[in-house]
Short mmCIF file of C-alpha atoms and ligand atoms in Angstrom, two decimals:
data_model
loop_
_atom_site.label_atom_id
_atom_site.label_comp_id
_atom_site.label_asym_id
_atom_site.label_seq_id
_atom_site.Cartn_x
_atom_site.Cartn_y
_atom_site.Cartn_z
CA UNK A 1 -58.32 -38.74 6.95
CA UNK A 2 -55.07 -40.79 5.63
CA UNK A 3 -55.81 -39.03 2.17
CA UNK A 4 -56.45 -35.37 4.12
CA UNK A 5 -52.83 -35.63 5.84
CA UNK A 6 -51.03 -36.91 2.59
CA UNK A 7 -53.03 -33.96 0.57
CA UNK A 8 -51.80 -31.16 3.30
CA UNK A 9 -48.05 -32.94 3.27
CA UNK A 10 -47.62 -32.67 -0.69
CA UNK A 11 -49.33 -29.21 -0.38
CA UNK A 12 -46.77 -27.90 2.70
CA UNK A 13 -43.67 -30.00 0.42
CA UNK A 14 -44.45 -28.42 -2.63
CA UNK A 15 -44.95 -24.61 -1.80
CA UNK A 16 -42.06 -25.17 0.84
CA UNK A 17 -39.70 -26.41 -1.64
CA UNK A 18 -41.04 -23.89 -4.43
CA UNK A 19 -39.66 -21.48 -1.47
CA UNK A 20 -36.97 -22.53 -0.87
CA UNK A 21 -34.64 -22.30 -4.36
CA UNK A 22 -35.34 -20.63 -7.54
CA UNK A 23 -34.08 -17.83 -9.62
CA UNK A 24 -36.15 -15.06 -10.78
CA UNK A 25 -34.64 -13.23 -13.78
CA UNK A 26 -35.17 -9.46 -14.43
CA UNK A 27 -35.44 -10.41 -17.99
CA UNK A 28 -38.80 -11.68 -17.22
CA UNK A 29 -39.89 -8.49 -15.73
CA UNK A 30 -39.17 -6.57 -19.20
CA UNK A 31 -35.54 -5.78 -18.60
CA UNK A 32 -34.53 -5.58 -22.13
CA UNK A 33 -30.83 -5.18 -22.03
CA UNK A 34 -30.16 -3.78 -24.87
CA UNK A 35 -27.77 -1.32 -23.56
CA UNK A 36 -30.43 1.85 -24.22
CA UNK A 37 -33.26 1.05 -22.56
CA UNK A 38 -34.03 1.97 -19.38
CA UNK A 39 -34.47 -1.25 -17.28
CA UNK A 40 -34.48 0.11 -14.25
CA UNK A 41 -38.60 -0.29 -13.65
CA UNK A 42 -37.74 -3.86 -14.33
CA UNK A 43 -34.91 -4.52 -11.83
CA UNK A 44 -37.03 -3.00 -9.13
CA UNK A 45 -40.28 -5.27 -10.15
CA UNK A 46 -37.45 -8.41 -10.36
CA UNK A 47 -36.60 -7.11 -6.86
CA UNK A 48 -39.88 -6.82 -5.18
CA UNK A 49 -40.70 -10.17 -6.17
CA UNK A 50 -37.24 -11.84 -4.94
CA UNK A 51 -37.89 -9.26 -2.04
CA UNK A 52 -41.27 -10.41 -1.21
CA UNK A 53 -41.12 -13.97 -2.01
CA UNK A 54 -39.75 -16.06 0.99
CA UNK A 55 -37.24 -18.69 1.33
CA UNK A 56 -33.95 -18.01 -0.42
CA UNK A 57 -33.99 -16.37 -3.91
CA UNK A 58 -31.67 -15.35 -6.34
CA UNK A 59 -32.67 -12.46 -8.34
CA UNK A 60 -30.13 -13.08 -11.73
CA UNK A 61 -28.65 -10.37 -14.47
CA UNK A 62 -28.48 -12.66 -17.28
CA UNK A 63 -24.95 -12.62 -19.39
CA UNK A 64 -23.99 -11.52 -22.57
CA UNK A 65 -26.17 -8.52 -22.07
CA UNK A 66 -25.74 -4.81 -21.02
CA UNK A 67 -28.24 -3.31 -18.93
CA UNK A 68 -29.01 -0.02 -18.94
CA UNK A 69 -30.14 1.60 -15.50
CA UNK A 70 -30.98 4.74 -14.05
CA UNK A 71 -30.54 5.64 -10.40
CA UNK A 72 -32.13 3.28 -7.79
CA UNK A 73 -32.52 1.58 -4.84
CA UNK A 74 -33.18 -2.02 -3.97
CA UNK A 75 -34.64 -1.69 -0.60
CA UNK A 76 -35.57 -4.53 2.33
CA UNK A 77 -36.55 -5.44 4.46
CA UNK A 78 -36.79 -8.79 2.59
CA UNK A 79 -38.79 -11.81 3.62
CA UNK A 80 -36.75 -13.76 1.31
CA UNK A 81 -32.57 -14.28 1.95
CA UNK A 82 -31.57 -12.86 -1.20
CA UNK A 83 -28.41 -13.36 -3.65
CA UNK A 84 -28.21 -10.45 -6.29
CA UNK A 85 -26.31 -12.63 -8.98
CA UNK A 86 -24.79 -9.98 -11.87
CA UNK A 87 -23.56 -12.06 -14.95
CA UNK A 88 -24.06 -9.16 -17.10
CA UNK A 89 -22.58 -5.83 -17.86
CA UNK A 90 -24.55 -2.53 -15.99
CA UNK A 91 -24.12 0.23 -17.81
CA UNK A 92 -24.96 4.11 -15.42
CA UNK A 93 -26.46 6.79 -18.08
CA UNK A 94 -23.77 9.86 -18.80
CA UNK A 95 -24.38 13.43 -17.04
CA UNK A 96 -26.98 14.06 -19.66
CA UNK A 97 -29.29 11.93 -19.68
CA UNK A 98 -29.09 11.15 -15.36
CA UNK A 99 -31.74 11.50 -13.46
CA UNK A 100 -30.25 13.30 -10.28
CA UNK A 101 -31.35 12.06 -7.02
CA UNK A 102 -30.32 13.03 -3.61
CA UNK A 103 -27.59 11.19 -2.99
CA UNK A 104 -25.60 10.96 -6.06
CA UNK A 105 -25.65 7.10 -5.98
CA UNK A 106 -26.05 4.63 -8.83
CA UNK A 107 -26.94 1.47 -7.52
CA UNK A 108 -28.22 1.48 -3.76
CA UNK A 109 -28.75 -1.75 -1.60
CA UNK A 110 -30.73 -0.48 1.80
CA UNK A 111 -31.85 -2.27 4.92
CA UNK A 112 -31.37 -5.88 3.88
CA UNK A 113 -29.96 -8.72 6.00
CA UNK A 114 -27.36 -11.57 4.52
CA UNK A 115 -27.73 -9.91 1.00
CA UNK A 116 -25.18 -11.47 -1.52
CA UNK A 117 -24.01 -9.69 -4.30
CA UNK A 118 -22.00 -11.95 -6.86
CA UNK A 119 -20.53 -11.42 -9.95
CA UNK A 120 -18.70 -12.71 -12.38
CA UNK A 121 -20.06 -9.47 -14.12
CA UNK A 122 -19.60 -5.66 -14.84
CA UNK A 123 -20.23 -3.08 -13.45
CA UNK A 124 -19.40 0.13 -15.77
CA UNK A 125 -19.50 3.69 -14.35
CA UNK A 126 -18.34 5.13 -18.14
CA UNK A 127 -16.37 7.52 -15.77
CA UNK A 128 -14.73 9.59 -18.71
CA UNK A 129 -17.88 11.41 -19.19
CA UNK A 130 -18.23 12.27 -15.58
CA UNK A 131 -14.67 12.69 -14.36
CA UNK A 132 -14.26 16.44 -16.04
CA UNK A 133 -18.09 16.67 -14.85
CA UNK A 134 -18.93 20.11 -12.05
CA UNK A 135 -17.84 18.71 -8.46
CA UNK A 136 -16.99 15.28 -7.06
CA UNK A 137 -20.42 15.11 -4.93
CA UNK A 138 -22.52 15.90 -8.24
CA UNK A 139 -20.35 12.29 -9.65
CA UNK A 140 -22.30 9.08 -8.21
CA UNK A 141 -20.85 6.21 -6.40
CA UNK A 142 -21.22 3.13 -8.25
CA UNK A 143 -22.41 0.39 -5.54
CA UNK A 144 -24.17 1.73 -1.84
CA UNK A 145 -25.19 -0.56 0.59
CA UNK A 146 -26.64 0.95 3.48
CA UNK A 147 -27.90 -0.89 6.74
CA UNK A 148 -26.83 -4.24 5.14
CA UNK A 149 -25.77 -6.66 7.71
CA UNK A 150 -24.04 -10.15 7.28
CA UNK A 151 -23.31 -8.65 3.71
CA UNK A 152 -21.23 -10.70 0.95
CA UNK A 153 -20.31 -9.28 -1.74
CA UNK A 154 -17.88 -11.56 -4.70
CA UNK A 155 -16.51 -11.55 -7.62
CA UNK A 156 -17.72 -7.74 -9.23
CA UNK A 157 -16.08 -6.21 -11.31
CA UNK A 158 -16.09 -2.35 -11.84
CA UNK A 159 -14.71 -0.50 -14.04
CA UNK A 160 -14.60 3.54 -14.47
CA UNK A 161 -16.34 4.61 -11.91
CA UNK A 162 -17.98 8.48 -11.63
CA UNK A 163 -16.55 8.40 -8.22
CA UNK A 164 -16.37 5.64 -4.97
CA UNK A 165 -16.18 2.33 -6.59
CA UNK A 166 -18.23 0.86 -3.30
CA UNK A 167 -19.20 2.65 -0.25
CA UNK A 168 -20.50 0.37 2.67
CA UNK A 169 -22.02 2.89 5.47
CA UNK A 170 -23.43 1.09 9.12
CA UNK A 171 -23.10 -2.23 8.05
CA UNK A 172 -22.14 -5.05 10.38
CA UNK A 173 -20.27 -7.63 9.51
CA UNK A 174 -19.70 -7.36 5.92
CA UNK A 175 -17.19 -9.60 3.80
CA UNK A 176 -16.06 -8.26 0.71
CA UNK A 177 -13.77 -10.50 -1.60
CA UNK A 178 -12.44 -11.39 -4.90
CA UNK A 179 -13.19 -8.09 -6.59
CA UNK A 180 -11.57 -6.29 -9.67
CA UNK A 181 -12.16 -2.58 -9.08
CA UNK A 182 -10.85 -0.54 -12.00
CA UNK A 183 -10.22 3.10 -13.23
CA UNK A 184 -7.34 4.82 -14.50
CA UNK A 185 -4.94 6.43 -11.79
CA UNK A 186 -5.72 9.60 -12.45
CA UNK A 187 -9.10 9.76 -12.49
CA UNK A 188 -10.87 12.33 -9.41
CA UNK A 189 -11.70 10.50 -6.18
CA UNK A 190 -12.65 7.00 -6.85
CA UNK A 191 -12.47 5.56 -3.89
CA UNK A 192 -12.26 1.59 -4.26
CA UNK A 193 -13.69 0.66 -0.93
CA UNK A 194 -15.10 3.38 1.67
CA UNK A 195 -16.01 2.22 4.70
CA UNK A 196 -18.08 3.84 7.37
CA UNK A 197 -19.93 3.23 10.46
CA UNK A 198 -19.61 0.08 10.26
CA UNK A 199 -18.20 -3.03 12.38
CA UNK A 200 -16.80 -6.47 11.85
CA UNK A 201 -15.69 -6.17 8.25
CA UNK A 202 -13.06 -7.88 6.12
CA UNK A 203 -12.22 -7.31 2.67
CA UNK A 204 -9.42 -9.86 1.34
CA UNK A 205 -8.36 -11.33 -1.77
CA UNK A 206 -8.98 -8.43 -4.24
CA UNK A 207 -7.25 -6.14 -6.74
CA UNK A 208 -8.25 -2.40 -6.98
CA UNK A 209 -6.54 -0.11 -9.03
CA UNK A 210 -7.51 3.14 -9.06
CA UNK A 211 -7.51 6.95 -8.71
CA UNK A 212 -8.02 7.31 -4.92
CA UNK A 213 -7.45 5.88 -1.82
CA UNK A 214 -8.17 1.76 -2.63
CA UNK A 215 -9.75 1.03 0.40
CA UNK A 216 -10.73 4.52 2.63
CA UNK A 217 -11.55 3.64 6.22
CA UNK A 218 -13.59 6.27 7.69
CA UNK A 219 -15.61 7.34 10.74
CA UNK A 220 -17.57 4.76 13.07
CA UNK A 221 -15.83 1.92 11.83
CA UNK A 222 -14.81 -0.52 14.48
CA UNK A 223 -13.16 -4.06 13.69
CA UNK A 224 -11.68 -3.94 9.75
CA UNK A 225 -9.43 -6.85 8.12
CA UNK A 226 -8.42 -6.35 5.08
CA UNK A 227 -5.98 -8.91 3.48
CA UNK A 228 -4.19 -9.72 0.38
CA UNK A 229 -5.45 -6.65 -1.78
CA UNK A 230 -3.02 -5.35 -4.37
CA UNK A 231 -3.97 -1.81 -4.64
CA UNK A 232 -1.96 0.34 -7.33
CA UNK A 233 -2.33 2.84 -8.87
CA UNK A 234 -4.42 3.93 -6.20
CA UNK A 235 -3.71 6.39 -2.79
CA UNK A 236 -2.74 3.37 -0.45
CA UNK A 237 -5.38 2.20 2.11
CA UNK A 238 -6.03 5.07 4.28
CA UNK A 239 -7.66 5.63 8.05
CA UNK A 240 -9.61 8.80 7.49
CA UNK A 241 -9.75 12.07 6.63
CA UNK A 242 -11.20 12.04 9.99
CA UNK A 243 -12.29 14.99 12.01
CA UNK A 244 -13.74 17.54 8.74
CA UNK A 245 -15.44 20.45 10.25
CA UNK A 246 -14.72 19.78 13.65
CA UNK A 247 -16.41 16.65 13.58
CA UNK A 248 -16.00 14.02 16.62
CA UNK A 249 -14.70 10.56 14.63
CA UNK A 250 -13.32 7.26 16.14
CA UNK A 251 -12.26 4.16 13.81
CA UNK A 252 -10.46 1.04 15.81
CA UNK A 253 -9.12 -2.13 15.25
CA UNK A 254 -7.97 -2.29 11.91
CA UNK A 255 -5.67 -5.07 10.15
CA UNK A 256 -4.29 -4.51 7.16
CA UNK A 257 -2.66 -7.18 6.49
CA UNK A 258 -0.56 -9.22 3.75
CA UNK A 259 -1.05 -6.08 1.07
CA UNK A 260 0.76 -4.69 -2.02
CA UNK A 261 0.94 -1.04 -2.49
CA UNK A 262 2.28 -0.78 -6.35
CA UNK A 263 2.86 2.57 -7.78
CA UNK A 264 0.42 4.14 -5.54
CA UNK A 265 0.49 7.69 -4.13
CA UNK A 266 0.42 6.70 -0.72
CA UNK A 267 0.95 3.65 1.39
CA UNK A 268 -0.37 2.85 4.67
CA UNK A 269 -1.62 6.16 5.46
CA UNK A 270 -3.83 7.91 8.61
CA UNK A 271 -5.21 11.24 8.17
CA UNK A 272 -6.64 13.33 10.27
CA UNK A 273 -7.86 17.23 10.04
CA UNK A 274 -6.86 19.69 12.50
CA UNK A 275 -10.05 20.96 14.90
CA UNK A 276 -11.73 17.50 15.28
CA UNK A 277 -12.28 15.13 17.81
CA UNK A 278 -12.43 11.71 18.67
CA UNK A 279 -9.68 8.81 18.45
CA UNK A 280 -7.87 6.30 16.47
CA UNK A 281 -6.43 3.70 17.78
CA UNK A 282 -5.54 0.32 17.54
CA UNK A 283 -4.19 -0.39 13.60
CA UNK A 284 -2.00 -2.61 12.20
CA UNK A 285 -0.20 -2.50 9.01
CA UNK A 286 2.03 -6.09 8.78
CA UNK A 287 3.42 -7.69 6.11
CA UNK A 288 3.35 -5.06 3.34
CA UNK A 289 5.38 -5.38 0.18
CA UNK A 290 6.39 -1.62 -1.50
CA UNK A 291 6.36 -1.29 -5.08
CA UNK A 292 7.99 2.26 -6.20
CA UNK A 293 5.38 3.67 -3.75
CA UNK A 294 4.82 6.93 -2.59
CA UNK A 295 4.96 8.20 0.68
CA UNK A 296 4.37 4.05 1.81
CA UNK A 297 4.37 4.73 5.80
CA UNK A 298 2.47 8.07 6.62
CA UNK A 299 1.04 9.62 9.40
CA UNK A 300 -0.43 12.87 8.75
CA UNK A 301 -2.60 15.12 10.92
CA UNK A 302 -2.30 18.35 8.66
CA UNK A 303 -4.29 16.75 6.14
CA UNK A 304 -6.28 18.98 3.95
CA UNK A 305 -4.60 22.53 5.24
CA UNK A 306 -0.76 22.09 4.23
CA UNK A 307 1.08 25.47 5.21
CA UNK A 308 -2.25 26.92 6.65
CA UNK A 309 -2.58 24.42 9.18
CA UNK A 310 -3.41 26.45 12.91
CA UNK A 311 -1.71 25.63 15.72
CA UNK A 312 -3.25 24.78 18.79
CA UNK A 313 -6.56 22.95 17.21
CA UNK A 314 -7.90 20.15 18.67
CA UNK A 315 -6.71 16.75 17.07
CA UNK A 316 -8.61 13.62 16.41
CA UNK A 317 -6.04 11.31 18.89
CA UNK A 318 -3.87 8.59 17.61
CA UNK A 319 -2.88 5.76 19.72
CA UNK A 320 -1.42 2.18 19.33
CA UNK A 321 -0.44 2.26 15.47
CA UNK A 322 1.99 -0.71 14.59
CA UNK A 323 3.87 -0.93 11.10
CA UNK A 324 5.48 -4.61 10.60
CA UNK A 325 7.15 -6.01 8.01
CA UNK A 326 6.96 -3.22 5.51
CA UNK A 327 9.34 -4.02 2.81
CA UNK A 328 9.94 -2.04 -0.72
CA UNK A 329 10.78 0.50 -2.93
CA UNK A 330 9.74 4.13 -2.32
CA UNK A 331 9.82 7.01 -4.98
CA UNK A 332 9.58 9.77 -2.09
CA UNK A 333 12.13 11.07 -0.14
CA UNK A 334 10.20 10.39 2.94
CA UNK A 335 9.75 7.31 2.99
CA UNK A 336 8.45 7.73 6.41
CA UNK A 337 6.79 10.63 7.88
CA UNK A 338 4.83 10.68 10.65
CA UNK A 339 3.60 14.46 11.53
CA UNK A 340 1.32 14.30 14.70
CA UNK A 341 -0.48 16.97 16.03
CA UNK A 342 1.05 19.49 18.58
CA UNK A 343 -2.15 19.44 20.36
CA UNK A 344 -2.34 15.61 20.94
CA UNK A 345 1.00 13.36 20.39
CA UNK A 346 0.49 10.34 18.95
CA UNK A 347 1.25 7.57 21.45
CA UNK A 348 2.86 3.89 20.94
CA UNK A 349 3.43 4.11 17.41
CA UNK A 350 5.70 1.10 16.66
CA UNK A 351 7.37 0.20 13.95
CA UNK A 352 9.36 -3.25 12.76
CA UNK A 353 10.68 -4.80 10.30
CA UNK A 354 10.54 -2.34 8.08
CA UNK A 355 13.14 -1.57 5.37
CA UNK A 356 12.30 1.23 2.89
CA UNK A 357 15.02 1.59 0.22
CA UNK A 358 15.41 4.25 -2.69
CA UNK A 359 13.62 4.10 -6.23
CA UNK A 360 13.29 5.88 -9.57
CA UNK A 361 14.67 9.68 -9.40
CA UNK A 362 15.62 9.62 -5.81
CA UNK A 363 19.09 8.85 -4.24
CA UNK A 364 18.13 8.01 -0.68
CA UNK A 365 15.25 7.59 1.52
CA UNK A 366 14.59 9.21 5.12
CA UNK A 367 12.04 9.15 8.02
CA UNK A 368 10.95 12.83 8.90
CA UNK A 369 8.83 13.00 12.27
CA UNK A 370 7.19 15.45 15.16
CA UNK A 371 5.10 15.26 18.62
CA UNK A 372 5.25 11.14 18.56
CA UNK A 373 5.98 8.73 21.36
CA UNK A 374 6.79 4.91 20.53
CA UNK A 375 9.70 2.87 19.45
CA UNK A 376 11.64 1.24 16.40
CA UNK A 377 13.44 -2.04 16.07
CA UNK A 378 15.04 -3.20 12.66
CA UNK A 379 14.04 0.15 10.81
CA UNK A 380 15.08 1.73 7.79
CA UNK A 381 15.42 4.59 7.45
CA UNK A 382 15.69 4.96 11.21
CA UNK A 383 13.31 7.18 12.74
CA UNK A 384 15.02 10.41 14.69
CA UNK A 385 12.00 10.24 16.88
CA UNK A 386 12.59 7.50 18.94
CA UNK A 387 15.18 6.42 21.12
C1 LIG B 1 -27.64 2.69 11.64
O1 LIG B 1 -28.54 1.61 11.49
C2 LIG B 1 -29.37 1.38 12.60
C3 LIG B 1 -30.22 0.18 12.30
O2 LIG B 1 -29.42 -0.91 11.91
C4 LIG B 1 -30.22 2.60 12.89
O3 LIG B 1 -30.97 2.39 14.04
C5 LIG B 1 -29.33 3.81 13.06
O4 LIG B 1 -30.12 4.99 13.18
C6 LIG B 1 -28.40 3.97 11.87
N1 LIG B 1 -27.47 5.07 12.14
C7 LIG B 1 -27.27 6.05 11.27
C8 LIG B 1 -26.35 7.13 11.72
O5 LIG B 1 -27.77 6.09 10.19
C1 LIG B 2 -9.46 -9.80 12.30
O1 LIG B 2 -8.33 -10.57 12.60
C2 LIG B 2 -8.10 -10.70 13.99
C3 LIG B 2 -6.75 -11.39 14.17
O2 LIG B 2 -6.55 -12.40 13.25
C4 LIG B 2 -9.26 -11.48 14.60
O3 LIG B 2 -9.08 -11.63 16.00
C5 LIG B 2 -10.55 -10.70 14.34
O4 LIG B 2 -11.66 -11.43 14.81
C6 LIG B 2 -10.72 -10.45 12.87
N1 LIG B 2 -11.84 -9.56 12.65
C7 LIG B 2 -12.73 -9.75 11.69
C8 LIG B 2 -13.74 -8.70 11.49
O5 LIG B 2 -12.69 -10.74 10.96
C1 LIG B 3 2.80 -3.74 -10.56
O1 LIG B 3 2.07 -2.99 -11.51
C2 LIG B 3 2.52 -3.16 -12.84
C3 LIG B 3 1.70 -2.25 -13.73
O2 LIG B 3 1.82 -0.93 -13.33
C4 LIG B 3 2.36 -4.60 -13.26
O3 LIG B 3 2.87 -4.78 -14.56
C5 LIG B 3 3.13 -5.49 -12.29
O4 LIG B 3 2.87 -6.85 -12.60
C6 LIG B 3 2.69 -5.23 -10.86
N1 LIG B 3 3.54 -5.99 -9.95
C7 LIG B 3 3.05 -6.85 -9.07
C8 LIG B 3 4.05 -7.61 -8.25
O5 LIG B 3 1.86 -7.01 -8.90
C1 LIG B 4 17.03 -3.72 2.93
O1 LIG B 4 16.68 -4.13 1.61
C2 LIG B 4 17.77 -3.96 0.69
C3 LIG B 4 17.21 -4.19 -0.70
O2 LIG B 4 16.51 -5.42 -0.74
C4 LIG B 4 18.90 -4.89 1.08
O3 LIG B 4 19.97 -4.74 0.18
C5 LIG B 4 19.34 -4.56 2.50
O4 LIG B 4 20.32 -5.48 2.94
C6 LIG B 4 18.15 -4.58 3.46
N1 LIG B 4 18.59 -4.05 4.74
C7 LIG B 4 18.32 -4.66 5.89
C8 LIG B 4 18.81 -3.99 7.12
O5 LIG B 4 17.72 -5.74 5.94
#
């Protein structure tokens, strides 16, 4: 009896503990990484079984290696808590040789809880042979998680990607930090971060430079932090394009906070398209240091139509915008512009603190703005808007 209980104690203590750590390797699944092979068959066998197993697993990418991959998706729902540790390079196949799938992504996480993606290693999207490549949505996004709640993802680096470094799409309560995201600032819409339908997110301690927007905050997102991210060459860290094709969009409660906008495009931008519908409201850019950037304080809802804008559309409504402590160097005239629909005004758009001054081929900086209600307290330029 004695001996019975003992027997079933070791029994439950050693298949419980075999549980409960452990790494599986995708090396011992095949993956070759020899930089030509395709592992990919081998990284979704390594996933099943880290998947599958119970307890909390860490699938690893060994170092020193580069691992080819094709397309694919690691998919949940996962009986095991799982930590997706990437000490190697991944290297995406070039137009050639891809093997198109629906969605034009790379590498797609989907429908797993408390995932952990951590680096120190590459990513490598070998954009140069996509970038001149047909249209952006026939160039993949790098990293997709989809349906990933309680998400972590640390320490990746990516380089060159074909298009969105990372897109995160109805995810709740992701936290994205310490990542290198890298492409030349010219390169055709790479995206750092985009961000949509999702809630309860922060991204903070990071460094993106890149062609597009850094960090693109887009429809359905509710409750975004993002915090000491230098992002340059990039776009700035932009709410929207919101409203495309009519479309009804909200996005509220973002902080962006503690931020560097160097040489980028853009600063602390919200776009919107004339003819849609929905709201944005509540965001806060504070404590923002300007680095010969671009238009650094923007508000525009003629995005995407320019001089063919109509008048009269419908306007995705902005509300309750603060800029504070926004302090730099611009290389545009206006340094400020704020161009709100004549459908919708934008309403208590504040801004203080902020002083904007001249840089590179420009003599003087000014703020240009229409249909806006709010105020201004320590501002330069001032804005002619506001009392
Ligand atoms: C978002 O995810 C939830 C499950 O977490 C699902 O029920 C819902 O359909 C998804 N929404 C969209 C638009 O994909
Ligand atoms: C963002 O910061 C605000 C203010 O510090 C805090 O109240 C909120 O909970 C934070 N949101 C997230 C998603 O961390
Ligand atoms: C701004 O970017 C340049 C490269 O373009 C870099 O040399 C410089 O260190 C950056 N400045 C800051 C304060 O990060
Ligand atoms: C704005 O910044 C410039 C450059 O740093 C400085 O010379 C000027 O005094 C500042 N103006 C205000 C009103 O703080």
């Amino acid at each position: 009896m004695e001996l019975t209980i003992a027997f079933i104690i070791i029994c439950v203590g050693v298949l419980g503990f075999g549980n409960v750590e452990g790494n599986i390797y995708v090396t011992s699944f095949g993956a070759r990484g020899d930089g030509k092979t395709d592992d990919s068959q081998a990284f979704l066998k390594a996933w099943e079984a880290a998947c599958q197993a119970g307890g909390t697993k860490t699938l690893t990418v060994p170092g020193g290696k580069n691992f080819f991959l094709q397309p694919l998706i690691f998919s949940g729902p996962c009986k095991s808590t799982v930590t997706f540790e990437l000490l190697g390079t991944l290297l995406i196949p070039n137009p050639s040789e891809w093997k198109p799938n629906k969605n034009n992504r790379w590498i797609g996480f989907k429908d797993i809880e408390a995932l952990t993606v951590l680096g120190p290693g590459q990513i490598d999207g070998r954009g140069e042979a996509w970038w001149n490549y047909r249209t952006p949505a026939d160039r993949p996004t790098s990293l997709h998680f989809n349906r990933c709640n309680n998400l972590q993802v640390r320490e990746i680096t990516s380089v060159n990607t074909p298009r969105n470094h990372i897109s995160i799409h109805n995810c709740t309560g992701p936290t994205i930090s310490n990542l290198n995201l890298f492409a030349p600032g010219e390169s055709p819409n790479t995206d750092g971060i985009d961000v949509s339908l999702s809630s309860q997110i922060t991204i903070k301690d990071s460094s993106i430079r890149t062609g597009d927007d850094c960090v693109a905050i887009n429809g359905g997102v509710v409750g975004i932090n993002i915090t000491n991210v230098n992002c340059g060459p990039g776009h700035g860290i932009s709410v929207g394009s919101l409203g495309r094709n009519g479309q009804t969009e909200i996005v509220e409660q973002v902080l962006v906070k503690h931020c560097t906008f160097n040489k980028t495009q853009n600063g602390a931008r919200i776009k919107t398209i004339p003819g849609g519908k929905g709201y944005v409201k509540g965001v806060v850019y504070e404590d923002i240091t300007l680095i010969e950037a671009g238009n650094p304080i923007m508000i525009d809802q003629y995005y995407g139509c320019k001089d063919r804008c109509s008048s009269g559309a419908s306007a995705v409504e902005i509300s309750n915008v603060r800029f504070v402590g926004i302090k730099g160097t611009s290389v545009k005239k206006n340094a400020i512009s704020m161009l709100c629909s004549d459908t919708k005004k934008c309403n208590d758009v504040g801004l203080e603190d902020v002083n904007i001054t001249a840089a590179g081929e420009i003599k003087e900086v000014q703020s240009v703005c229409s249909n806006i209600e709010g105020y201004s307290r320590e501002t330069t330029p001032p804005v002619p808007c506001f009392p």
